PDB file of N, CA, C and O in Angstrom:
ATOM      1  N   UNK A 759       6.948  54.771  -4.316  1.00 45.00           N
ATOM      2  CA  UNK A 759       7.941  54.120  -5.134  1.00 45.00           C
ATOM      3  C   UNK A 759       7.956  52.627  -4.794  1.00 45.00           C
ATOM      4  O   UNK A 759       8.003  52.259  -3.627  1.00 45.00           O
ATOM      5  N   UNK A 760       7.933  51.737  -5.794  1.00 51.00           N
ATOM      6  CA  UNK A 760       7.941  50.299  -5.529  1.00 51.00           C
ATOM      7  C   UNK A 760       9.264  49.845  -4.936  1.00 51.00           C
ATOM      8  O   UNK A 760      10.310  50.408  -5.204  1.00 51.00           O
ATOM      9  N   UNK A 761       9.180  48.833  -4.113  1.00 51.00           N
ATOM     10  CA  UNK A 761      10.375  48.235  -3.524  1.00 51.00           C
ATOM     11  C   UNK A 761      11.056  47.351  -4.564  1.00 51.00           C
ATOM     12  O   UNK A 761      10.415  46.566  -5.232  1.00 51.00           O
ATOM     13  N   UNK A 762      12.364  47.490  -4.724  1.00 49.00           N
ATOM     14  CA  UNK A 762      13.114  46.659  -5.658  1.00 49.00           C
ATOM     15  C   UNK A 762      14.004  45.732  -4.862  1.00 49.00           C
ATOM     16  O   UNK A 762      14.795  46.173  -4.040  1.00 49.00           O
ATOM     17  N   UNK A 763      13.855  44.435  -5.082  1.00 48.00           N
ATOM     18  CA  UNK A 763      14.616  43.437  -4.362  1.00 48.00           C
ATOM     19  C   UNK A 763      16.050  43.401  -4.864  1.00 48.00           C
ATOM     20  O   UNK A 763      16.287  43.296  -6.057  1.00 48.00           O
ATOM     21  N   UNK A 764      17.004  43.499  -3.938  1.00 48.00           N
ATOM     22  CA  UNK A 764      18.403  43.423  -4.334  1.00 48.00           C
ATOM     23  C   UNK A 764      19.193  42.410  -3.519  1.00 48.00           C
ATOM     24  O   UNK A 764      20.141  41.843  -4.015  1.00 48.00           O
ATOM     25  N   UNK A 765      18.835  42.171  -2.264  1.00 48.00           N
ATOM     26  CA  UNK A 765      19.640  41.326  -1.402  1.00 48.00           C
ATOM     27  C   UNK A 765      18.900  40.097  -0.900  1.00 48.00           C
ATOM     28  O   UNK A 765      19.166  39.598   0.169  1.00 48.00           O
ATOM     29  N   UNK A 766      17.983  39.583  -1.676  1.00 53.00           N
ATOM     30  CA  UNK A 766      17.241  38.390  -1.302  1.00 53.00           C
ATOM     31  C   UNK A 766      17.975  37.172  -1.852  1.00 53.00           C
ATOM     32  O   UNK A 766      18.437  37.178  -2.984  1.00 53.00           O
ATOM     33  N   UNK A 767      18.094  36.133  -1.045  1.00 60.00           N
ATOM     34  CA  UNK A 767      18.698  34.901  -1.517  1.00 60.00           C
ATOM     35  C   UNK A 767      17.649  34.119  -2.279  1.00 60.00           C
ATOM     36  O   UNK A 767      16.573  33.857  -1.768  1.00 60.00           O
ATOM     37  N   UNK A 768      17.965  33.759  -3.501  1.00 62.00           N
ATOM     38  CA  UNK A 768      17.059  32.971  -4.333  1.00 62.00           C
ATOM     39  C   UNK A 768      17.666  31.602  -4.544  1.00 62.00           C
ATOM     40  O   UNK A 768      18.875  31.456  -4.722  1.00 62.00           O
ATOM     41  N   UNK A 769      16.843  30.584  -4.523  1.00 65.00           N
ATOM     42  CA  UNK A 769      17.262  29.214  -4.772  1.00 65.00           C
ATOM     43  C   UNK A 769      16.612  28.774  -6.069  1.00 65.00           C
ATOM     44  O   UNK A 769      15.465  28.348  -6.080  1.00 65.00           O
ATOM     45  N   UNK A 770      17.305  28.900  -7.195  1.00 64.00           N
ATOM     46  CA  UNK A 770      16.697  28.578  -8.479  1.00 64.00           C
ATOM     47  C   UNK A 770      16.352  27.098  -8.603  1.00 64.00           C
ATOM     48  O   UNK A 770      17.054  26.247  -8.083  1.00 64.00           O
ATOM     49  N   UNK A 771      15.256  26.837  -9.274  1.00 67.00           N
ATOM     50  CA  UNK A 771      14.818  25.476  -9.561  1.00 67.00           C
ATOM     51  C   UNK A 771      14.112  25.522 -10.904  1.00 67.00           C
ATOM     52  O   UNK A 771      12.943  25.883 -10.975  1.00 67.00           O
ATOM     53  N   UNK A 772      14.817  25.180 -11.953  1.00 66.00           N
ATOM     54  CA  UNK A 772      14.257  25.275 -13.298  1.00 66.00           C
ATOM     55  C   UNK A 772      13.047  24.368 -13.499  1.00 66.00           C
ATOM     56  O   UNK A 772      12.246  24.584 -14.391  1.00 66.00           O
ATOM     57  N   UNK A 773      12.881  23.345 -12.667  1.00 72.00           N
ATOM     58  CA  UNK A 773      11.754  22.434 -12.803  1.00 72.00           C
ATOM     59  C   UNK A 773      10.551  22.816 -11.962  1.00 72.00           C
ATOM     60  O   UNK A 773       9.554  22.101 -11.942  1.00 72.00           O
ATOM     61  N   UNK A 774      10.616  23.941 -11.278  1.00 73.00           N
ATOM     62  CA  UNK A 774       9.526  24.346 -10.384  1.00 73.00           C
ATOM     63  C   UNK A 774       8.302  24.804 -11.180  1.00 73.00           C
ATOM     64  O   UNK A 774       8.423  25.391 -12.251  1.00 73.00           O
ATOM     65  N   UNK A 775       7.121  24.542 -10.632  1.00 78.00           N
ATOM     66  CA  UNK A 775       5.883  25.023 -11.231  1.00 78.00           C
ATOM     67  C   UNK A 775       5.574  26.460 -10.818  1.00 78.00           C
ATOM     68  O   UNK A 775       4.908  27.187 -11.537  1.00 78.00           O
ATOM     69  N   UNK A 776       6.037  26.853  -9.619  1.00 84.00           N
ATOM     70  CA  UNK A 776       5.796  28.196  -9.089  1.00 84.00           C
ATOM     71  C   UNK A 776       7.041  28.679  -8.354  1.00 84.00           C
ATOM     72  O   UNK A 776       7.790  27.874  -7.813  1.00 84.00           O
ATOM     73  N   UNK A 777       7.199  29.991  -8.294  1.00 87.00           N
ATOM     74  CA  UNK A 777       8.201  30.581  -7.417  1.00 87.00           C
ATOM     75  C   UNK A 777       7.553  30.708  -6.042  1.00 87.00           C
ATOM     76  O   UNK A 777       6.364  31.018  -5.933  1.00 87.00           O
ATOM     77  N   UNK A 778       8.340  30.497  -4.988  1.00 90.00           N
ATOM     78  CA  UNK A 778       7.816  30.511  -3.618  1.00 90.00           C
ATOM     79  C   UNK A 778       8.743  31.342  -2.749  1.00 90.00           C
ATOM     80  O   UNK A 778       9.965  31.301  -2.918  1.00 90.00           O
ATOM     81  N   UNK A 779       8.173  32.103  -1.818  1.00 89.00           N
ATOM     82  CA  UNK A 779       8.962  32.861  -0.862  1.00 89.00           C
ATOM     83  C   UNK A 779       8.323  32.807   0.513  1.00 89.00           C
ATOM     84  O   UNK A 779       7.106  32.648   0.633  1.00 89.00           O
ATOM     85  N   UNK A 780       9.147  32.936   1.552  1.00 88.00           N
ATOM     86  CA  UNK A 780       8.610  33.109   2.900  1.00 88.00           C
ATOM     87  C   UNK A 780       8.714  34.573   3.300  1.00 88.00           C
ATOM     88  O   UNK A 780       8.174  35.008   4.295  1.00 88.00           O
ATOM     89  N   UNK A 781       9.404  35.389   2.474  1.00 87.00           N
ATOM     90  CA  UNK A 781       9.715  36.774   2.792  1.00 87.00           C
ATOM     91  C   UNK A 781       8.822  37.740   2.017  1.00 87.00           C
ATOM     92  O   UNK A 781       9.175  38.192   0.934  1.00 87.00           O
ATOM     93  N   UNK A 782       7.677  38.059   2.574  1.00 88.00           N
ATOM     94  CA  UNK A 782       6.735  38.963   1.905  1.00 88.00           C
ATOM     95  C   UNK A 782       7.246  40.401   1.876  1.00 88.00           C
ATOM     96  O   UNK A 782       6.948  41.159   0.953  1.00 88.00           O
ATOM     97  N   UNK A 783       8.072  40.784   2.840  1.00 88.00           N
ATOM     98  CA  UNK A 783       8.568  42.153   2.935  1.00 88.00           C
ATOM     99  C   UNK A 783       9.384  42.545   1.703  1.00 88.00           C
ATOM    100  O   UNK A 783       9.349  43.689   1.262  1.00 88.00           O
ATOM    101  N   UNK A 784      10.122  41.617   1.127  1.00 84.00           N
ATOM    102  CA  UNK A 784      10.978  41.938  -0.016  1.00 84.00           C
ATOM    103  C   UNK A 784      10.231  41.956  -1.350  1.00 84.00           C
ATOM    104  O   UNK A 784      10.823  42.252  -2.380  1.00 84.00           O
ATOM    105  N   UNK A 785       8.954  41.671  -1.350  1.00 89.00           N
ATOM    106  CA  UNK A 785       8.176  41.668  -2.584  1.00 89.00           C
ATOM    107  C   UNK A 785       7.736  43.080  -2.946  1.00 89.00           C
ATOM    108  O   UNK A 785       7.515  43.921  -2.085  1.00 89.00           O
ATOM    109  N   UNK A 786       7.605  43.346  -4.251  1.00 90.00           N
ATOM    110  CA  UNK A 786       7.186  44.657  -4.735  1.00 90.00           C
ATOM    111  C   UNK A 786       5.733  44.942  -4.387  1.00 90.00           C
ATOM    112  O   UNK A 786       5.380  46.036  -3.981  1.00 90.00           O
ATOM    113  N   UNK A 787       4.884  43.930  -4.546  1.00 93.00           N
ATOM    114  CA  UNK A 787       3.458  44.068  -4.217  1.00 93.00           C
ATOM    115  C   UNK A 787       2.899  42.680  -3.905  1.00 93.00           C
ATOM    116  O   UNK A 787       3.489  41.670  -4.265  1.00 93.00           O
ATOM    117  N   UNK A 788       1.745  42.673  -3.238  1.00 94.00           N
ATOM    118  CA  UNK A 788       1.111  41.392  -2.925  1.00 94.00           C
ATOM    119  C   UNK A 788      -0.364  41.610  -2.638  1.00 94.00           C
ATOM    120  O   UNK A 788      -0.802  42.726  -2.356  1.00 94.00           O
ATOM    121  N   UNK A 789      -1.107  40.515  -2.721  1.00 97.00           N
ATOM    122  CA  UNK A 789      -2.517  40.529  -2.331  1.00 97.00           C
ATOM    123  C   UNK A 789      -2.809  39.192  -1.647  1.00 97.00           C
ATOM    124  O   UNK A 789      -2.153  38.191  -1.928  1.00 97.00           O
ATOM    125  N   UNK A 790      -3.762  39.178  -0.726  1.00 97.00           N
ATOM    126  CA  UNK A 790      -4.088  37.926  -0.026  1.00 97.00           C
ATOM    127  C   UNK A 790      -4.518  36.835  -1.007  1.00 97.00           C
ATOM    128  O   UNK A 790      -5.188  37.109  -2.008  1.00 97.00           O
ATOM    129  N   UNK A 791      -4.100  35.612  -0.724  1.00 97.00           N
ATOM    130  CA  UNK A 791      -4.543  34.464  -1.520  1.00 97.00           C
ATOM    131  C   UNK A 791      -5.859  33.977  -0.931  1.00 97.00           C
ATOM    132  O   UNK A 791      -5.924  33.626   0.252  1.00 97.00           O
ATOM    133  N   UNK A 792      -6.909  33.946  -1.722  1.00 97.00           N
ATOM    134  CA  UNK A 792      -8.235  33.587  -1.235  1.00 97.00           C
ATOM    135  C   UNK A 792      -8.672  32.196  -1.681  1.00 97.00           C
ATOM    136  O   UNK A 792      -9.795  31.796  -1.417  1.00 97.00           O
ATOM    137  N   UNK A 793      -7.785  31.470  -2.355  1.00 96.00           N
ATOM    138  CA  UNK A 793      -8.127  30.137  -2.840  1.00 96.00           C
ATOM    139  C   UNK A 793      -7.977  29.072  -1.770  1.00 96.00           C
ATOM    140  O   UNK A 793      -7.640  29.349  -0.616  1.00 96.00           O
ATOM    141  N   UNK A 794      -8.234  27.843  -2.165  1.00 96.00           N
ATOM    142  CA  UNK A 794      -8.162  26.701  -1.240  1.00 96.00           C
ATOM    143  C   UNK A 794      -6.941  25.821  -1.474  1.00 96.00           C
ATOM    144  O   UNK A 794      -6.759  24.824  -0.778  1.00 96.00           O
ATOM    145  N   UNK A 795      -6.113  26.155  -2.463  1.00 95.00           N
ATOM    146  CA  UNK A 795      -4.941  25.328  -2.761  1.00 95.00           C
ATOM    147  C   UNK A 795      -3.879  25.462  -1.681  1.00 95.00           C
ATOM    148  O   UNK A 795      -3.817  26.473  -0.978  1.00 95.00           O
ATOM    149  N   UNK A 796      -3.054  24.443  -1.559  1.00 96.00           N
ATOM    150  CA  UNK A 796      -1.901  24.438  -0.673  1.00 96.00           C
ATOM    151  C   UNK A 796      -0.681  24.078  -1.508  1.00 96.00           C
ATOM    152  O   UNK A 796      -0.797  23.510  -2.589  1.00 96.00           O
ATOM    153  N   UNK A 797       0.498  24.388  -0.990  1.00 92.00           N
ATOM    154  CA  UNK A 797       1.744  23.979  -1.632  1.00 92.00           C
ATOM    155  C   UNK A 797       2.138  22.627  -1.055  1.00 92.00           C
ATOM    156  O   UNK A 797       2.305  22.491   0.156  1.00 92.00           O
ATOM    157  N   UNK A 798       2.259  21.624  -1.907  1.00 90.00           N
ATOM    158  CA  UNK A 798       2.654  20.285  -1.471  1.00 90.00           C
ATOM    159  C   UNK A 798       4.140  20.129  -1.740  1.00 90.00           C
ATOM    160  O   UNK A 798       4.600  20.318  -2.863  1.00 90.00           O
ATOM    161  N   UNK A 799       4.893  19.796  -0.694  1.00 87.00           N
ATOM    162  CA  UNK A 799       6.347  19.705  -0.799  1.00 87.00           C
ATOM    163  C   UNK A 799       6.814  18.253  -0.723  1.00 87.00           C
ATOM    164  O   UNK A 799       6.030  17.352  -0.428  1.00 87.00           O
ATOM    165  N   UNK A 800       8.099  18.060  -0.996  1.00 85.00           N
ATOM    166  CA  UNK A 800       8.667  16.728  -1.150  1.00 85.00           C
ATOM    167  C   UNK A 800       8.500  15.792   0.019  1.00 85.00           C
ATOM    168  O   UNK A 800       8.450  14.577  -0.170  1.00 85.00           O
ATOM    169  N   UNK A 801       8.413  16.311   1.238  1.00 88.00           N
ATOM    170  CA  UNK A 801       8.259  15.425   2.397  1.00 88.00           C
ATOM    171  C   UNK A 801       6.801  15.080   2.675  1.00 88.00           C
ATOM    172  O   UNK A 801       6.480  14.486   3.688  1.00 88.00           O
ATOM    173  N   UNK A 802       5.904  15.474   1.756  1.00 90.00           N
ATOM    174  CA  UNK A 802       4.491  15.140   1.888  1.00 90.00           C
ATOM    175  C   UNK A 802       3.653  16.175   2.616  1.00 90.00           C
ATOM    176  O   UNK A 802       2.441  16.054   2.679  1.00 90.00           O
ATOM    177  N   UNK A 803       4.280  17.204   3.166  1.00 91.00           N
ATOM    178  CA  UNK A 803       3.527  18.237   3.884  1.00 91.00           C
ATOM    179  C   UNK A 803       2.753  19.106   2.916  1.00 91.00           C
ATOM    180  O   UNK A 803       3.126  19.299   1.769  1.00 91.00           O
ATOM    181  N   UNK A 804       1.655  19.653   3.417  1.00 95.00           N
ATOM    182  CA  UNK A 804       0.807  20.574   2.678  1.00 95.00           C
ATOM    183  C   UNK A 804       0.882  21.923   3.392  1.00 95.00           C
ATOM    184  O   UNK A 804       0.466  22.040   4.545  1.00 95.00           O
ATOM    185  N   UNK A 805       1.431  22.937   2.726  1.00 95.00           N
ATOM    186  CA  UNK A 805       1.665  24.242   3.349  1.00 95.00           C
ATOM    187  C   UNK A 805       0.674  25.278   2.846  1.00 95.00           C
ATOM    188  O   UNK A 805       0.341  25.317   1.662  1.00 95.00           O
ATOM    189  N   UNK A 806       0.239  26.149   3.741  1.00 96.00           N
ATOM    190  CA  UNK A 806      -0.741  27.185   3.429  1.00 96.00           C
ATOM    191  C   UNK A 806      -0.100  28.285   2.586  1.00 96.00           C
ATOM    192  O   UNK A 806       1.000  28.757   2.886  1.00 96.00           O
ATOM    193  N   UNK A 807      -0.795  28.694   1.532  1.00 96.00           N
ATOM    194  CA  UNK A 807      -0.406  29.840   0.708  1.00 96.00           C
ATOM    195  C   UNK A 807      -1.137  31.057   1.281  1.00 96.00           C
ATOM    196  O   UNK A 807      -2.362  31.078   1.323  1.00 96.00           O
ATOM    197  N   UNK A 808      -0.385  32.060   1.727  1.00 97.00           N
ATOM    198  CA  UNK A 808      -1.003  33.227   2.362  1.00 97.00           C
ATOM    199  C   UNK A 808      -1.269  34.381   1.402  1.00 97.00           C
ATOM    200  O   UNK A 808      -2.247  35.098   1.548  1.00 97.00           O
ATOM    201  N   UNK A 809      -0.357  34.588   0.444  1.00 96.00           N
ATOM    202  CA  UNK A 809      -0.469  35.720  -0.470  1.00 96.00           C
ATOM    203  C   UNK A 809       0.064  35.338  -1.842  1.00 96.00           C
ATOM    204  O   UNK A 809       0.815  34.377  -1.983  1.00 96.00           O
ATOM    205  N   UNK A 810      -0.305  36.124  -2.831  1.00 96.00           N
ATOM    206  CA  UNK A 810       0.289  36.059  -4.164  1.00 96.00           C
ATOM    207  C   UNK A 810       1.061  37.362  -4.326  1.00 96.00           C
ATOM    208  O   UNK A 810       0.516  38.445  -4.112  1.00 96.00           O
ATOM    209  N   UNK A 811       2.337  37.260  -4.694  1.00 93.00           N
ATOM    210  CA  UNK A 811       3.199  38.439  -4.713  1.00 93.00           C
ATOM    211  C   UNK A 811       3.869  38.622  -6.076  1.00 93.00           C
ATOM    212  O   UNK A 811       3.838  37.736  -6.931  1.00 93.00           O
ATOM    213  N   UNK A 812       4.477  39.781  -6.239  1.00 93.00           N
ATOM    214  CA  UNK A 812       5.217  40.137  -7.444  1.00 93.00           C
ATOM    215  C   UNK A 812       6.495  40.827  -6.985  1.00 93.00           C
ATOM    216  O   UNK A 812       6.506  41.510  -5.964  1.00 93.00           O
ATOM    217  N   UNK A 813       7.576  40.634  -7.731  1.00 89.00           N
ATOM    218  CA  UNK A 813       8.847  41.217  -7.327  1.00 89.00           C
ATOM    219  C   UNK A 813       9.671  41.631  -8.536  1.00 89.00           C
ATOM    220  O   UNK A 813       9.628  40.990  -9.580  1.00 89.00           O
ATOM    221  N   UNK A 814      10.409  42.710  -8.372  1.00 88.00           N
ATOM    222  CA  UNK A 814      11.388  43.135  -9.371  1.00 88.00           C
ATOM    223  C   UNK A 814      12.759  42.729  -8.845  1.00 88.00           C
ATOM    224  O   UNK A 814      13.137  43.088  -7.742  1.00 88.00           O
ATOM    225  N   UNK A 815      13.485  41.967  -9.640  1.00 83.00           N
ATOM    226  CA  UNK A 815      14.794  41.458  -9.253  1.00 83.00           C
ATOM    227  C   UNK A 815      15.851  42.220 -10.045  1.00 83.00           C
ATOM    228  O   UNK A 815      15.786  42.299 -11.274  1.00 83.00           O
ATOM    229  N   UNK A 816      16.814  42.778  -9.335  1.00 82.00           N
ATOM    230  CA  UNK A 816      17.881  43.538  -9.977  1.00 82.00           C
ATOM    231  C   UNK A 816      19.143  42.697 -10.019  1.00 82.00           C
ATOM    232  O   UNK A 816      19.582  42.170  -9.009  1.00 82.00           O
ATOM    233  N   UNK A 817      19.692  42.542 -11.198  1.00 81.00           N
ATOM    234  CA  UNK A 817      20.987  41.876 -11.363  1.00 81.00           C
ATOM    235  C   UNK A 817      21.968  42.916 -11.890  1.00 81.00           C
ATOM    236  O   UNK A 817      21.559  44.006 -12.274  1.00 81.00           O
ATOM    237  N   UNK A 818      23.249  42.601 -11.940  1.00 87.00           N
ATOM    238  CA  UNK A 818      24.218  43.587 -12.420  1.00 87.00           C
ATOM    239  C   UNK A 818      23.936  44.082 -13.845  1.00 87.00           C
ATOM    240  O   UNK A 818      24.292  45.197 -14.189  1.00 87.00           O
ATOM    241  N   UNK A 819      23.281  43.278 -14.666  1.00 88.00           N
ATOM    242  CA  UNK A 819      23.076  43.668 -16.067  1.00 88.00           C
ATOM    243  C   UNK A 819      21.645  44.051 -16.425  1.00 88.00           C
ATOM    244  O   UNK A 819      21.415  44.656 -17.459  1.00 88.00           O
ATOM    245  N   UNK A 820      20.671  43.661 -15.618  1.00 88.00           N
ATOM    246  CA  UNK A 820      19.288  43.976 -15.970  1.00 88.00           C
ATOM    247  C   UNK A 820      18.373  43.837 -14.750  1.00 88.00           C
ATOM    248  O   UNK A 820      18.788  43.403 -13.695  1.00 88.00           O
ATOM    249  N   UNK A 821      17.123  44.217 -14.938  1.00 88.00           N
ATOM    250  CA  UNK A 821      16.098  44.033 -13.923  1.00 88.00           C
ATOM    251  C   UNK A 821      14.963  43.249 -14.578  1.00 88.00           C
ATOM    252  O   UNK A 821      14.612  43.488 -15.728  1.00 88.00           O
ATOM    253  N   UNK A 822      14.420  42.275 -13.862  1.00 83.00           N
ATOM    254  CA  UNK A 822      13.290  41.529 -14.408  1.00 83.00           C
ATOM    255  C   UNK A 822      12.236  41.341 -13.339  1.00 83.00           C
ATOM    256  O   UNK A 822      12.486  41.541 -12.153  1.00 83.00           O
ATOM    257  N   UNK A 823      11.035  40.995 -13.765  1.00 86.00           N
ATOM    258  CA  UNK A 823       9.884  40.885 -12.873  1.00 86.00           C
ATOM    259  C   UNK A 823       9.445  39.433 -12.749  1.00 86.00           C
ATOM    260  O   UNK A 823       9.355  38.723 -13.752  1.00 86.00           O
ATOM    261  N   UNK A 824       9.183  39.006 -11.531  1.00 87.00           N
ATOM    262  CA  UNK A 824       8.554  37.711 -11.271  1.00 87.00           C
ATOM    263  C   UNK A 824       7.126  37.989 -10.824  1.00 87.00           C
ATOM    264  O   UNK A 824       6.902  38.826  -9.946  1.00 87.00           O
ATOM    265  N   UNK A 825       6.180  37.289 -11.415  1.00 88.00           N
ATOM    266  CA  UNK A 825       4.767  37.475 -11.066  1.00 88.00           C
ATOM    267  C   UNK A 825       4.204  36.196 -10.465  1.00 88.00           C
ATOM    268  O   UNK A 825       4.733  35.104 -10.689  1.00 88.00           O
ATOM    269  N   UNK A 826       3.148  36.342  -9.718  1.00 91.00           N
ATOM    270  CA  UNK A 826       2.422  35.214  -9.129  1.00 91.00           C
ATOM    271  C   UNK A 826       3.316  34.336  -8.250  1.00 91.00           C
ATOM    272  O   UNK A 826       3.261  33.116  -8.305  1.00 91.00           O
ATOM    273  N   UNK A 827       4.135  34.976  -7.434  1.00 91.00           N
ATOM    274  CA  UNK A 827       4.982  34.269  -6.469  1.00 91.00           C
ATOM    275  C   UNK A 827       4.107  33.854  -5.298  1.00 91.00           C
ATOM    276  O   UNK A 827       3.335  34.658  -4.774  1.00 91.00           O
ATOM    277  N   UNK A 828       4.219  32.606  -4.885  1.00 93.00           N
ATOM    278  CA  UNK A 828       3.439  32.126  -3.743  1.00 93.00           C
ATOM    279  C   UNK A 828       4.153  32.501  -2.448  1.00 93.00           C
ATOM    280  O   UNK A 828       5.311  32.142  -2.242  1.00 93.00           O
ATOM    281  N   UNK A 829       3.458  33.227  -1.587  1.00 93.00           N
ATOM    282  CA  UNK A 829       3.995  33.537  -0.254  1.00 93.00           C
ATOM    283  C   UNK A 829       3.533  32.426   0.688  1.00 93.00           C
ATOM    284  O   UNK A 829       2.350  32.289   0.982  1.00 93.00           O
ATOM    285  N   UNK A 830       4.501  31.622   1.118  1.00 93.00           N
ATOM    286  CA  UNK A 830       4.232  30.461   1.981  1.00 93.00           C
ATOM    287  C   UNK A 830       5.107  30.634   3.220  1.00 93.00           C
ATOM    288  O   UNK A 830       6.302  30.305   3.214  1.00 93.00           O
ATOM    289  N   UNK A 831       4.546  31.199   4.310  1.00 92.00           N
ATOM    290  CA  UNK A 831       5.356  31.519   5.488  1.00 92.00           C
ATOM    291  C   UNK A 831       6.091  30.334   6.124  1.00 92.00           C
ATOM    292  O   UNK A 831       7.114  30.517   6.749  1.00 92.00           O
ATOM    293  N   UNK A 832       5.599  29.133   5.930  1.00 91.00           N
ATOM    294  CA  UNK A 832       6.217  27.970   6.586  1.00 91.00           C
ATOM    295  C   UNK A 832       7.174  27.175   5.680  1.00 91.00           C
ATOM    296  O   UNK A 832       7.603  26.092   6.042  1.00 91.00           O
ATOM    297  N   UNK A 833       7.530  27.735   4.527  1.00 88.00           N
ATOM    298  CA  UNK A 833       8.451  27.030   3.629  1.00 88.00           C
ATOM    299  C   UNK A 833       9.856  27.072   4.234  1.00 88.00           C
ATOM    300  O   UNK A 833      10.240  28.055   4.856  1.00 88.00           O
ATOM    301  N   UNK A 834      10.593  25.984   4.060  1.00 83.00           N
ATOM    302  CA  UNK A 834      11.961  25.902   4.560  1.00 83.00           C
ATOM    303  C   UNK A 834      12.849  25.267   3.501  1.00 83.00           C
ATOM    304  O   UNK A 834      12.428  24.397   2.767  1.00 83.00           O
ATOM    305  N   UNK A 835      14.086  25.707   3.448  1.00 75.00           N
ATOM    306  CA  UNK A 835      15.099  25.124   2.557  1.00 75.00           C
ATOM    307  C   UNK A 835      15.980  24.234   3.402  1.00 75.00           C
ATOM    308  O   UNK A 835      16.549  24.673   4.389  1.00 75.00           O
ATOM    309  N   UNK A 836      16.077  22.970   3.036  1.00 69.00           N
ATOM    310  CA  UNK A 836      16.928  22.020   3.784  1.00 69.00           C
ATOM    311  C   UNK A 836      18.184  21.735   3.039  1.00 69.00           C
ATOM    312  O   UNK A 836      18.281  21.753   1.872  1.00 69.00           O
TER     313      UNK A 836
END
């Protein structure tokens, strides 16, 4: 049975190019990222992308799926 995310804190950003997580455990599925790209963040750092993940998000009224989430273990919210 797939894991359904219910208690993950999400920080919405309507201007984002990709969804990013440091929490691979809460994802429904994932596969290793084999590319050479990195996630470049506002302070100029370049962070390693470890996996590409997918997640089902449950809200009180519906469930929806996010695909191609970047798993970046060193991402931080300031």
